Coordinates of C-alpha atoms and ligand atoms in Angstrom, one line a residue:
Chain A
M19 CA 78.3 135.9 70.9
S20 CA 76.5 133.3 73.0
Y21 CA 79.9 131.8 73.5
F22 CA 81.0 134.5 75.9
S23 CA 77.7 134.7 77.7
D24 CA 77.8 131.0 78.1
I25 CA 81.1 131.3 79.8
Y26 CA 79.8 134.1 82.0
N27 CA 76.6 132.2 82.9
G28 CA 78.6 129.1 83.6
I29 CA 80.9 130.7 86.0
K30 CA 78.1 132.6 87.6
T31 CA 76.0 129.5 88.3
L32 CA 79.0 127.6 89.5
L33 CA 79.8 130.3 92.0
T34 CA 76.2 130.4 93.1
G35 CA 76.3 126.7 93.8
M36 CA 79.6 127.1 95.7
S37 CA 78.2 129.9 97.8
V38 CA 75.3 127.7 98.9
T39 CA 77.5 124.8 99.8
G40 CA 80.0 127.1 101.4
G41 CA 77.2 128.5 103.6
Y42 CA 76.4 125.0 104.7
F43 CA 80.0 124.3 105.4
I44 CA 80.3 127.3 107.7
R45 CA 77.0 126.5 109.6
A46 CA 77.8 122.8 109.8
R47 CA 79.1 122.9 113.3
K48 CA 75.8 124.2 114.7
G49 CA 73.3 122.6 112.3
S50 CA 74.5 119.0 112.1
I51 CA 71.7 116.6 111.5
T52 CA 73.5 113.5 112.6
Q53 CA 72.0 111.6 115.5
Q54 CA 74.6 109.8 117.5
Y55 CA 72.5 106.8 118.2
P56 CA 72.8 104.8 120.6
D57 CA 74.7 107.4 122.6
N58 CA 71.6 109.6 122.8
R59 CA 69.2 106.7 123.2
E60 CA 67.6 108.3 126.2
T61 CA 66.9 111.7 124.6
L62 CA 66.4 110.7 121.0
K63 CA 62.8 111.4 119.9
M64 CA 61.5 110.6 116.5
F65 CA 59.7 113.2 114.5
D66 CA 56.0 113.0 114.0
R67 CA 56.1 111.7 110.4
F68 CA 58.2 108.7 111.4
R69 CA 56.6 105.3 110.8
G70 CA 57.6 102.9 113.5
E71 CA 54.7 100.5 113.7
V72 CA 51.0 100.5 113.5
V73 CA 49.3 100.8 116.9
M74 CA 45.8 101.2 118.2
P75 CA 45.4 103.8 120.8
H76 CA 43.1 103.1 123.8
D77 CA 41.6 105.7 126.1
E78 CA 41.5 105.5 129.9
N79 CA 38.3 103.3 129.8
N80 CA 40.1 100.7 127.7
E81 CA 38.1 101.7 124.7
H82 CA 39.2 102.0 121.1
Y83 CA 37.7 103.3 117.9
C84 CA 37.8 100.2 115.8
T85 CA 34.5 99.1 114.5
G86 CA 35.7 96.0 112.8
C87 CA 34.9 97.3 109.3
Q88 CA 37.9 95.5 107.8
S89 CA 38.9 98.4 105.5
C90 CA 42.5 98.1 106.7
E91 CA 42.6 94.4 106.1
I92 CA 41.4 95.0 102.5
A93 CA 43.7 97.9 102.0
C94 CA 46.8 96.2 103.1
P95 CA 48.7 95.2 99.9
N96 CA 50.6 92.3 101.6
G97 CA 48.1 90.9 104.1
S98 CA 49.8 92.1 107.2
I99 CA 46.5 92.7 109.0
E100 CA 44.0 90.1 109.9
I101 CA 40.7 90.9 111.7
V102 CA 39.1 88.2 113.7
W103 CA 35.5 89.3 114.4
D104 CA 32.1 87.9 115.3
R105 CA 28.6 89.1 115.8
Q106 CA 27.7 89.8 119.4
V107 CA 24.7 91.2 121.1
D108 CA 25.1 94.8 122.0
P109 CA 24.3 95.1 125.7
E110 CA 22.8 98.6 125.3
T111 CA 20.6 98.2 122.2
G112 CA 20.1 94.5 122.4
K113 CA 20.8 94.2 118.7
K114 CA 23.4 91.9 117.1
K115 CA 26.3 93.7 115.6
K116 CA 29.8 93.1 114.3
M117 CA 32.6 93.4 116.8
I118 CA 36.3 92.7 116.6
D119 CA 37.7 89.9 118.6
K120 CA 41.3 90.4 117.6
H121 CA 43.0 93.0 115.4
I122 CA 46.1 91.0 114.4
Y123 CA 49.0 93.0 112.9
H124 CA 52.1 91.3 111.5
L125 CA 54.9 93.8 111.9
G126 CA 57.3 91.4 110.2
M127 CA 55.4 91.7 106.9
C128 CA 54.5 95.3 107.1
T129 CA 56.2 97.6 104.6
M130 CA 55.1 100.8 106.4
C131 CA 53.1 102.0 103.4
G132 CA 50.5 103.5 105.6
L133 CA 47.5 102.5 103.5
C134 CA 45.7 100.9 106.4
I135 CA 45.9 104.1 108.4
E136 CA 44.7 106.1 105.4
S137 CA 41.8 103.8 104.9
C138 CA 40.5 103.6 108.4
P139 CA 37.2 105.5 108.6
T140 CA 37.4 106.1 112.3
D141 CA 41.1 106.7 112.7
A142 CA 41.4 103.8 115.0
I143 CA 45.0 103.0 114.1
V144 CA 47.9 105.4 114.0
W145 CA 51.7 105.3 113.6
A146 CA 53.9 104.9 116.6
Q147 CA 57.3 106.6 116.7
N148 CA 59.2 103.8 118.3
Y149 CA 62.3 102.6 116.3
E150 CA 63.8 99.7 118.2
N151 CA 61.7 96.9 116.8
S152 CA 64.2 94.1 116.5
V153 CA 63.4 90.9 118.4
Y154 CA 65.0 87.5 118.7
D155 CA 62.1 85.5 117.5
R156 CA 59.7 86.0 114.7
K157 CA 56.7 85.2 116.8
Y158 CA 57.1 88.5 118.7
L159 CA 56.4 90.4 115.5
T160 CA 52.8 89.2 115.3
K161 CA 50.9 91.6 117.5
V162 CA 47.3 91.9 118.7
L163 CA 46.5 95.6 118.6
N164 CA 43.4 95.7 120.6
Q165 CA 44.1 95.2 124.3
P166 CA 42.4 92.3 126.1
G167 CA 39.0 93.2 127.5
S168 CA 38.8 96.4 125.5
K169 CA 35.7 97.3 123.6
V170 CA 34.7 99.8 121.0
K171 CA 33.8 103.3 122.2
A172 CA 30.1 103.9 122.2
G173 CA 28.7 106.0 119.5
I174 CA 31.7 105.8 117.2
E175 CA 29.8 103.9 114.5
D176 CA 27.2 106.7 114.0
Chain B
M22 CA 124.3 109.6 88.9
N23 CA 124.7 112.4 91.3
I24 CA 121.4 113.6 92.5
P25 CA 121.7 116.8 94.4
L26 CA 120.2 116.2 97.8
N27 CA 119.5 119.4 99.7
I28 CA 117.6 118.0 102.6
T29 CA 119.1 119.6 105.7
K30 CA 122.8 120.1 105.3
T31 CA 123.6 118.9 108.8
I32 CA 122.5 115.4 108.3
H33 CA 124.4 115.4 105.0
D34 CA 127.6 116.5 106.6
W35 CA 127.2 114.3 109.6
L36 CA 126.7 111.2 107.4
F37 CA 129.7 112.0 105.3
S38 CA 131.9 112.5 108.4
I39 CA 131.2 109.1 109.8
M40 CA 131.2 107.0 106.6
P41 CA 133.1 106.6 103.4
E42 CA 131.6 108.7 100.6
G43 CA 129.9 105.9 98.6
V44 CA 128.2 104.4 101.6
A45 CA 127.1 107.8 102.9
T46 CA 125.5 108.6 99.5
V47 CA 123.6 105.4 99.5
T48 CA 122.5 105.8 103.1
E49 CA 121.3 109.3 102.3
W50 CA 119.3 108.0 99.4
V51 CA 117.7 105.4 101.6
I52 CA 116.9 108.0 104.3
V53 CA 115.4 110.4 101.8
A54 CA 113.4 107.6 100.2
A55 CA 112.1 106.5 103.6
A56 CA 111.2 110.1 104.6
Y57 CA 109.3 110.5 101.4
L58 CA 107.5 107.2 101.8
A59 CA 106.5 108.2 105.3
L60 CA 105.4 111.6 104.0
F61 CA 103.4 109.9 101.3
A62 CA 101.6 107.6 103.6
V63 CA 100.8 110.4 106.1
V64 CA 99.6 112.8 103.4
G65 CA 97.5 110.1 101.7
L66 CA 95.8 108.9 104.9
Y67 CA 95.1 112.3 106.3
L68 CA 93.8 113.7 103.1
V69 CA 91.3 110.9 103.0
L70 CA 90.3 111.8 106.5
L71 CA 90.1 115.5 105.6
E72 CA 88.0 114.7 102.6
R73 CA 85.6 112.8 104.7
K74 CA 85.4 115.4 107.4
V75 CA 85.0 118.2 104.8
A76 CA 82.4 116.2 103.0
A77 CA 80.5 115.7 106.2
W78 CA 80.5 119.4 107.0
F79 CA 79.3 120.3 103.6
Q80 CA 76.4 117.9 104.0
L81 CA 75.6 118.9 107.7
R82 CA 76.9 115.6 109.0
L83 CA 79.6 114.9 111.6
G84 CA 82.0 112.6 109.7
P85 CA 84.2 110.0 111.2
N86 CA 84.4 110.6 115.0
R87 CA 84.7 107.2 116.7
V88 CA 88.3 106.1 116.3
G89 CA 90.5 108.3 118.4
P90 CA 89.6 111.9 119.3
W91 CA 87.6 113.5 116.4
G92 CA 88.2 110.3 114.5
I93 CA 91.9 111.1 113.7
F94 CA 92.8 107.4 113.6
Q95 CA 89.9 106.4 111.4
T96 CA 91.9 106.2 108.1
M97 CA 94.8 104.3 109.8
A98 CA 92.3 101.7 110.9
D99 CA 90.9 101.6 107.4
A100 CA 94.4 101.1 106.0
L101 CA 95.1 98.3 108.5
K102 CA 91.9 96.7 107.4
L103 CA 92.8 97.0 103.7
V104 CA 96.3 95.5 104.3
S105 CA 94.8 92.5 106.1
K106 CA 92.2 91.8 103.4
E107 CA 92.5 89.0 100.8
L108 CA 93.6 90.0 97.4
T109 CA 90.8 88.6 95.3
S110 CA 90.8 88.5 91.5
N111 CA 88.6 86.8 88.9
T112 CA 89.9 83.9 86.8
K113 CA 89.9 85.6 83.4
I114 CA 92.2 88.5 84.1
D115 CA 95.5 89.2 82.5
K116 CA 97.6 88.4 85.5
F117 CA 100.7 90.3 84.8
L118 CA 99.1 93.6 83.8
Y119 CA 96.5 93.3 86.5
N120 CA 99.3 93.1 89.1
L121 CA 101.4 95.7 87.5
A122 CA 98.7 98.4 87.1
P123 CA 98.5 99.7 90.8
Y124 CA 102.3 100.2 90.9
F125 CA 102.2 102.4 87.8
V126 CA 99.6 104.6 89.4
I127 CA 101.3 104.8 92.8
L128 CA 104.8 105.1 91.5
S129 CA 104.0 108.0 89.2
S130 CA 102.6 110.0 92.0
L131 CA 105.5 109.0 94.3
I132 CA 108.1 110.2 91.8
A133 CA 106.3 113.4 91.2
I134 CA 106.3 114.3 94.9
G135 CA 110.1 114.2 95.0
V136 CA 110.7 117.4 93.1
F137 CA 108.6 119.8 95.2
P138 CA 110.4 122.3 97.2
F139 CA 108.6 122.0 100.6
S140 CA 111.0 124.6 102.0
R141 CA 114.3 126.2 101.2
Q142 CA 116.1 123.0 102.2
F143 CA 113.5 120.3 101.9
Q144 CA 113.6 119.2 98.3
A145 CA 114.9 115.9 97.2
L146 CA 115.4 116.5 93.5
D147 CA 115.9 120.0 92.2
I148 CA 116.2 119.4 88.4
N149 CA 116.3 122.3 86.0
I150 CA 113.3 121.0 84.0
G151 CA 111.2 120.6 87.1
I152 CA 107.9 121.6 85.7
F153 CA 108.4 119.6 82.5
F154 CA 109.4 116.6 84.6
L155 CA 106.2 116.9 86.8
F156 CA 104.1 117.2 83.7
A157 CA 105.7 114.1 82.1
I158 CA 105.5 112.0 85.3
S159 CA 101.9 112.9 86.1
S160 CA 100.8 111.5 82.7
I161 CA 102.2 108.1 83.5
G162 CA 99.5 107.4 86.0
V163 CA 96.9 107.1 83.3
I164 CA 98.8 104.1 81.8
G165 CA 98.2 102.3 85.1
I166 CA 94.5 103.1 85.0
L167 CA 94.2 101.9 81.4
L168 CA 96.1 98.7 82.3
A169 CA 93.8 98.2 85.2
G170 CA 90.7 98.6 83.1
W171 CA 92.0 96.4 80.3
S172 CA 93.4 93.6 82.4
S173 CA 90.3 93.3 84.6
N174 CA 88.4 91.8 81.7
N175 CA 85.3 93.6 82.7
K176 CA 83.2 95.9 80.6
F177 CA 82.6 98.4 83.2
S178 CA 86.3 98.6 84.1
M179 CA 87.2 98.9 80.4
I180 CA 84.7 101.8 79.9
G181 CA 86.0 103.5 83.0
A182 CA 89.6 103.2 81.8
M183 CA 88.9 104.4 78.3
R184 CA 87.1 107.4 79.8
S185 CA 90.1 108.1 81.9
G186 CA 92.3 107.9 78.8
L187 CA 90.3 110.4 76.9
Q188 CA 89.9 112.7 79.8
T189 CA 93.6 112.7 80.8
I190 CA 94.8 113.2 77.2
S191 CA 92.4 116.1 76.7
Y192 CA 93.0 117.9 80.0
E193 CA 96.7 117.4 79.9
L194 CA 96.7 120.0 77.2
S195 CA 95.1 122.6 79.4
V196 CA 97.3 121.8 82.4
G197 CA 100.4 122.1 80.2
L198 CA 99.3 125.3 78.5
S199 CA 98.4 127.0 81.7
M200 CA 101.7 126.0 83.3
L201 CA 103.4 127.3 80.2
T202 CA 101.7 130.6 80.6
M203 CA 103.3 130.9 84.0
V204 CA 106.6 129.7 82.8
L205 CA 106.6 132.6 80.4
L206 CA 106.6 134.9 83.4
T207 CA 109.3 133.1 85.4
G208 CA 111.6 132.3 82.5
S209 CA 112.6 129.1 84.2
L210 CA 111.4 125.5 84.5
Q211 CA 113.3 124.9 87.8
L212 CA 110.9 124.9 90.7
S213 CA 113.4 126.5 93.2
E214 CA 114.1 129.2 90.7
I215 CA 110.4 129.8 90.1
I216 CA 110.1 130.5 93.8
E217 CA 113.1 132.7 93.8
V218 CA 111.5 134.9 91.1
Q219 CA 108.5 135.3 93.4
R220 CA 110.6 136.4 96.4
T221 CA 111.4 139.7 94.8
G222 CA 108.5 140.3 92.6
G223 CA 105.6 139.1 94.6
W224 CA 103.5 135.9 94.0
L225 CA 103.1 135.1 90.3
I226 CA 99.3 135.4 90.5
I227 CA 99.8 139.0 91.4
Q228 CA 102.7 139.6 89.1
G229 CA 100.8 138.3 86.1
H230 CA 97.4 139.7 87.2
I231 CA 94.7 139.1 84.6
P232 CA 96.3 136.3 82.5
A233 CA 97.7 134.7 85.7
I234 CA 94.2 134.6 87.2
I235 CA 92.7 133.1 84.0
A236 CA 95.6 130.6 84.0
F237 CA 94.9 129.7 87.6
M238 CA 91.2 129.1 86.9
I239 CA 92.0 126.9 84.0
F240 CA 94.7 125.1 85.9
M241 CA 92.2 124.3 88.7
I242 CA 89.6 123.0 86.4
A243 CA 92.0 120.9 84.3
G244 CA 93.9 119.8 87.4
T245 CA 90.7 118.6 89.0
A246 CA 90.0 116.7 85.8
E247 CA 93.6 115.3 85.8
T248 CA 93.1 113.8 89.3
N249 CA 89.8 112.1 88.2
R250 CA 87.9 113.7 91.0
A251 CA 84.3 114.8 91.0
P252 CA 82.9 116.6 89.0
F253 CA 85.2 114.8 86.5
D254 CA 85.0 111.4 88.1
L255 CA 83.6 109.7 85.0
V256 CA 86.3 107.1 85.4
E257 CA 84.7 105.6 88.5
A258 CA 81.2 107.0 88.2
E259 CA 79.6 104.9 90.9
S260 CA 76.1 105.1 89.5
E261 CA 77.1 104.0 86.0
L262 CA 80.1 101.8 86.2
G263 CA 80.3 100.1 89.6
A264 CA 83.6 101.4 90.8
G265 CA 85.1 102.0 87.3
F266 CA 88.6 100.8 86.6
H267 CA 89.2 99.4 90.1
T268 CA 86.1 97.3 90.3
E269 CA 88.0 94.1 90.3
Y270 CA 90.6 95.2 92.8
S271 CA 90.6 94.5 96.5
G272 CA 92.7 94.9 99.5
M273 CA 96.0 96.7 99.2
K274 CA 95.9 97.0 95.4
F275 CA 92.7 98.9 95.7
A276 CA 94.2 101.0 98.5
Y277 CA 97.0 102.0 96.1
F278 CA 94.5 103.4 93.6
F279 CA 92.6 105.1 96.3
L280 CA 95.7 106.7 97.9
A281 CA 97.1 107.7 94.5
E282 CA 94.0 109.7 93.8
F283 CA 94.6 111.7 97.0
I284 CA 98.3 112.0 96.4
N285 CA 97.6 113.3 92.9
M286 CA 95.3 115.9 94.5
F287 CA 98.2 116.9 96.7
I288 CA 100.5 117.1 93.7
I289 CA 98.1 119.3 91.7
A290 CA 97.6 121.6 94.7
S291 CA 101.4 121.7 95.2
I292 CA 102.0 122.7 91.5
A293 CA 99.4 125.4 91.9
V294 CA 101.0 126.7 95.1
V295 CA 104.5 126.8 93.5
L296 CA 103.3 128.3 90.2
F297 CA 100.8 130.8 91.5
F298 CA 101.2 131.4 95.3
G299 CA 104.9 131.5 95.9
G300 CA 105.6 128.0 97.2
W301 CA 107.0 128.2 100.7
L302 CA 107.3 132.0 100.7
S303 CA 105.3 133.7 103.4
P304 CA 102.6 136.2 102.6
F305 CA 104.1 139.8 102.4
G306 CA 107.5 138.2 103.4
I307 CA 106.6 138.3 107.1
T308 CA 108.8 135.4 108.0
D309 CA 111.3 135.4 105.2
D310 CA 114.0 136.9 107.3
I311 CA 113.6 134.6 110.3
T312 CA 116.0 131.8 109.5
W313 CA 114.7 129.2 112.0
F314 CA 111.1 129.5 110.9
P315 CA 109.9 126.3 109.2
E316 CA 108.8 127.6 105.9
S317 CA 107.2 124.4 105.0
I318 CA 104.3 125.5 107.2
W319 CA 103.4 128.1 104.7
F320 CA 103.6 125.5 101.9
V321 CA 101.3 123.2 103.8
I322 CA 98.8 125.9 104.6
K323 CA 98.6 127.0 101.0
V324 CA 98.3 123.5 99.7
L325 CA 95.5 122.8 102.2
G326 CA 93.8 125.9 100.9
I327 CA 93.9 124.7 97.3
I328 CA 92.9 121.2 98.4
F329 CA 89.9 122.6 100.2
L330 CA 88.9 124.4 97.1
M331 CA 89.0 121.1 95.2
M332 CA 86.9 119.4 97.8
W333 CA 84.5 122.3 97.6
F334 CA 84.2 121.6 93.9
R335 CA 83.6 118.0 94.5
W336 CA 80.8 118.4 97.0
T337 CA 79.1 121.1 95.0
F338 CA 79.1 120.3 91.3
P339 CA 77.3 117.4 89.6
R340 CA 79.2 115.0 87.4
L341 CA 79.7 115.9 83.7
R342 CA 78.7 113.8 80.8
V343 CA 81.4 112.6 78.5
D344 CA 80.3 115.0 75.7
Q345 CA 80.1 117.9 78.1
L346 CA 83.6 117.0 79.3
L347 CA 85.0 117.2 75.8
T348 CA 83.1 120.3 75.0
L349 CA 84.4 122.0 78.0
E350 CA 88.0 121.2 77.1
W351 CA 88.1 121.6 73.4
K352 CA 85.6 124.4 72.9
Y353 CA 86.2 126.5 76.0
L354 CA 89.4 125.8 77.9
L355 CA 91.8 125.2 75.0
P356 CA 90.9 128.4 73.0
I357 CA 90.8 130.5 76.1
N358 CA 94.2 129.1 77.1
L359 CA 95.8 129.8 73.8
V360 CA 94.5 133.4 73.8
N361 CA 95.7 133.7 77.4
L362 CA 99.2 132.5 76.5
V363 CA 99.4 135.2 73.8
L364 CA 98.0 137.8 76.3
M365 CA 100.7 136.9 78.8
A366 CA 103.4 137.2 76.2
I367 CA 102.1 140.6 75.2
I368 CA 102.0 141.7 78.9
I369 CA 105.6 140.6 79.4
W370 CA 106.7 142.2 76.2
L371 CA 105.2 145.5 77.1
N372 CA 106.4 145.1 80.7
W373 CA 103.0 145.5 82.2
T374 CA 103.7 143.0 85.0
I375 CA 103.3 144.3 88.5
Ligands
SF4_428 S1 51.3 100.0 106.7 FE1 50.8 99.0 104.8 S2 51.8 97.0 104.9 FE2 51.7 97.8 106.9 S3 49.8 96.9 107.8 FE3 49.3 99.0 107.0 S4 48.6 98.6 104.9 FE4 49.7 96.8 105.5
SF4_429 S1 41.2 99.6 112.4 FE1 39.9 101.0 111.3 S2 39.8 100.2 109.2 FE2 40.6 98.5 110.5 S3 38.8 97.3 111.1 FE3 39.2 98.8 112.7 S4 37.9 100.6 112.1 FE4 38.0 99.3 110.3

């Protein structure tokens, strides 16, 4: 007897599937998800989850959140991040402490895995949503994330 | 050999008035052949475009839209590209069979297209065993596929071709039996006569009600399998076999296989239209009395409807496994079909047709 119920269920499920795709077909004209790049280059905006490249945001005083802890450098599976740091005297407390000199990021080696951003204890680095990353020379892909003359925001290490 | 050519009487008379009979006949053959080749190319190319557009809409994409307005020249550009490409082949192929295979596939579909009555006048070949002829011709294509798989000397091609063989042989049975069910109702194998029957009695799918609808469903399933389209595209299952039987082909030879698939789809849809939906007859006979009305419009509309249904199948259903394919045919379609045939016979015997 399951023979006939198999046929019935088979037809029913096939029709369910067809009604779903048929619905998409009818709505396709309005809900098309295709971006006609580069025609809409001016207006195209990437969604928040998009992983363009790793950047380090700076506030208006040219201060960032990076303490130089090197978590990101250790977390990166393919060595795309190098932190150049040294110990300097903190002008406020007068103590010696670790500070970054350069946060070097090799975009050409990065696989966009996001582990560095996950591992950063102070959320100093985030994803940027830019998508036109091609350049004519490999050297442009090695970037220094902290801006020249920037310093760590006070109190971030506490 | 005197083939009855009914394509527009006027051209026929005009040709015979300006030339001796023998020359006129040959000229007419050439004209008809050229017309069908042109039709073939246009149908093939635009079905490819339609398929891509429909697929895009099913997946919320836009589809080809760059070459010409709405991309209508896209497939022509593709065809030009394929024509200009190098015909590559590997060194271990069986040369003769390798080159022969595409022609088998394309010729079988070309011959089949000749017997369809596109309108009252537009039919190249109105033989009295039309359905039988179609059925016989459409099976030749699979020889081309088998040859292609065998001669390519490639395991994937071979597996694809063998799958095609087993699939076509199995589903041929269902196609044939469901056609036979409808032939019971018309009492004729001649395509023009099948349409004449429907002029007075309504479309066959209405005349034959329940068994006709079952036959139509079986025909659509088996017909989709005949054309090797998804969900029955085990022959060229991309994820398993590369491109299946035409992996080793390039350029125009590949294009032949590719076009033949779409022409076959057109053929299956045309058979369905003739057998179930009244061919070029208009719905409710609204234009049957207007003599100047191009009836082929109705034919084309109906064919496009059926083709859309097949595309809908393709973009909805996942591909079957080989064992599922055979289970579907031998355990479900074939017994249902046989019962359906008897049911149709009883309905005709008791005069229960509408
Ligand atoms: S995203 Fe991954 S690969 Fe790229 S720098 Fe961060 S950890 Fe390294
Ligand atoms: S970016 Fe974050 S994880 Fe990397 S060194 Fe700076 S604070 Fe540490």
